[in-house]
Amino acid sequence: MSNVFYAPGQQRAAKVNDLFAAIARRYDLLNDLQSFGLHRRWKRRVVKLAAVGPGQSALDVCCGTGDIALALARAGTEVTGLDFSHAMLEIARTRGRKTEAGGRRAQDRSQRSETRNPPSVLRSPVFLQGDAQHLTFPDNSFDAVTVGYGLRNLASWETGLGEMFRVTKPGGRLVVLDFGKPPNALWRAIYFAHLKMTVPLLGWLFCGNADAYAYILESLKHYPAQEGVAAKMRELNLSNVRVINLLGGAMAINYGEKPK
Ligand SMILES: C[S@@+](CC[C@H](N)C(=O)[O-])C[C@H]1O[C@@H](n2cnc3c(N)ncnc32)[C@H](O)[C@@H]1O
């Protein structure tokens, strides 16, 4: 795959944007196949760590087709999902409308059967187009800011994390989910072989695009993964910084709180 992904600035951003436009329609299916459905469990963990509830606000950057943003909204939180890919956002918005419609039907049913505590109507997240490296929100805006499989894609992941930090309220949570680098050398070799061979093969079979999935390993080589993100979180003075390794570090969640 071309090294243009690692050219600085606009050139890389445009390439990454093209890549997600090309795979948007099959993105969710491929996620299920390549992680054996486990990404759903890991995203639930992210939402739990974000620990938001009714009356609070959350931002999910690089939201893609909206998995994390929609799950955050189910907690009754006001959620904004942000991504720069129009194609991914279109899918997220459609899912948001379906979620709201499903919620309204559930409420109608419970009103008809005069249930004592009818479910409250779920509000879809607001899905906005924007650049995770230049957020337009004021400082200290959100109770939690999350990102799933996004930081690694940015031209500068440090800038992205710095922006997440800036818009988080004091006392708020930052949660990052991404591919990791397993500390055990043997497991790391097996896992990298899976990323090098099986994942692009699935991309080719189901998306007609092996390159887009070969990109995961390429991007991971240029990303310091869980330990680098944790070091940066400490540098930003976040408190309670934690690394949660999943599947022996093949995936990881970074967690930290902005000091009050
Ligand atoms: C691998 S997908 C992750 C989607 C979703 N968060 C998930 O966990 O399934 C990465 C997303 O990051 C978005 N992205 C990449 N660079 C971005 C940037 N600079 N600003 C906003 N979104 C970006 C892409 O458009 C894509 O939707």
Short mmCIF file of N, CA, C and O in Angstrom, two decimals, residues 9 34 39 90 108 121 147 156 169 198 205-206 221 233 250:
data_model
loop_
_atom_site.label_atom_id
_atom_site.label_comp_id
_atom_site.label_asym_id
_atom_site.label_seq_id
_atom_site.Cartn_x
_atom_site.Cartn_y
_atom_site.Cartn_z
N GLY A 9 -0.26 15.93 6.91
CA GLY A 9 -1.28 16.91 6.54
C GLY A 9 -2.36 16.42 5.60
O GLY A 9 -2.77 15.27 5.65
N GLN A 34 -14.02 -9.59 11.25
CA GLN A 34 -12.60 -9.61 11.61
C GLN A 34 -12.38 -9.69 13.11
O GLN A 34 -11.32 -10.13 13.56
N HIS A 39 -15.94 -6.77 18.81
CA HIS A 39 -15.86 -5.30 18.91
C HIS A 39 -17.08 -4.74 19.62
O HIS A 39 -17.01 -3.71 20.28
N GLU A 90 -23.57 9.21 6.85
CA GLU A 90 -24.91 8.91 6.31
C GLU A 90 -25.46 7.63 6.94
O GLU A 90 -26.64 7.56 7.29
N ASP A 108 -45.14 3.99 22.47
CA ASP A 108 -46.56 3.90 22.12
C ASP A 108 -47.17 2.61 22.66
O ASP A 108 -48.25 2.61 23.24
N VAL A 121 -38.32 8.25 25.38
CA VAL A 121 -37.96 8.16 23.96
C VAL A 121 -36.46 8.40 23.82
O VAL A 121 -35.91 9.35 24.37
N VAL A 147 -13.32 7.73 21.67
CA VAL A 147 -12.91 7.50 20.29
C VAL A 147 -12.65 6.00 20.12
O VAL A 147 -12.00 5.38 20.96
N SER A 156 -2.01 13.33 13.02
CA SER A 156 -1.30 13.47 14.30
C SER A 156 -2.23 13.01 15.43
O SER A 156 -3.16 13.74 15.80
N LYS A 169 -14.83 18.30 30.04
CA LYS A 169 -15.00 19.13 31.25
C LYS A 169 -14.05 18.65 32.34
O LYS A 169 -13.75 17.44 32.39
N THR A 198 -5.12 -12.53 7.16
CA THR A 198 -6.56 -12.85 7.21
C THR A 198 -7.41 -11.61 7.00
O THR A 198 -8.39 -11.64 6.25
N LEU A 205 -12.58 -10.30 0.10
CA LEU A 205 -13.75 -11.15 -0.17
C LEU A 205 -15.06 -10.40 -0.03
O LEU A 205 -15.96 -10.54 -0.84
N PHE A 206 -15.17 -9.59 1.03
CA PHE A 206 -16.48 -8.99 1.34
C PHE A 206 -16.61 -7.54 0.90
O PHE A 206 -17.72 -7.01 0.86
N LYS A 221 1.73 0.28 12.77
CA LYS A 221 3.19 0.40 12.86
C LYS A 221 3.60 1.84 13.16
O LYS A 221 4.65 2.09 13.73
N MET A 233 -1.30 10.59 27.93
CA MET A 233 -2.36 10.97 28.88
C MET A 233 -1.73 11.48 30.19
O MET A 233 -2.19 12.44 30.77
N ALA A 250 -4.01 -7.30 22.17
CA ALA A 250 -4.27 -7.14 20.73
C ALA A 250 -5.20 -5.95 20.50
O ALA A 250 -5.14 -5.28 19.46
#
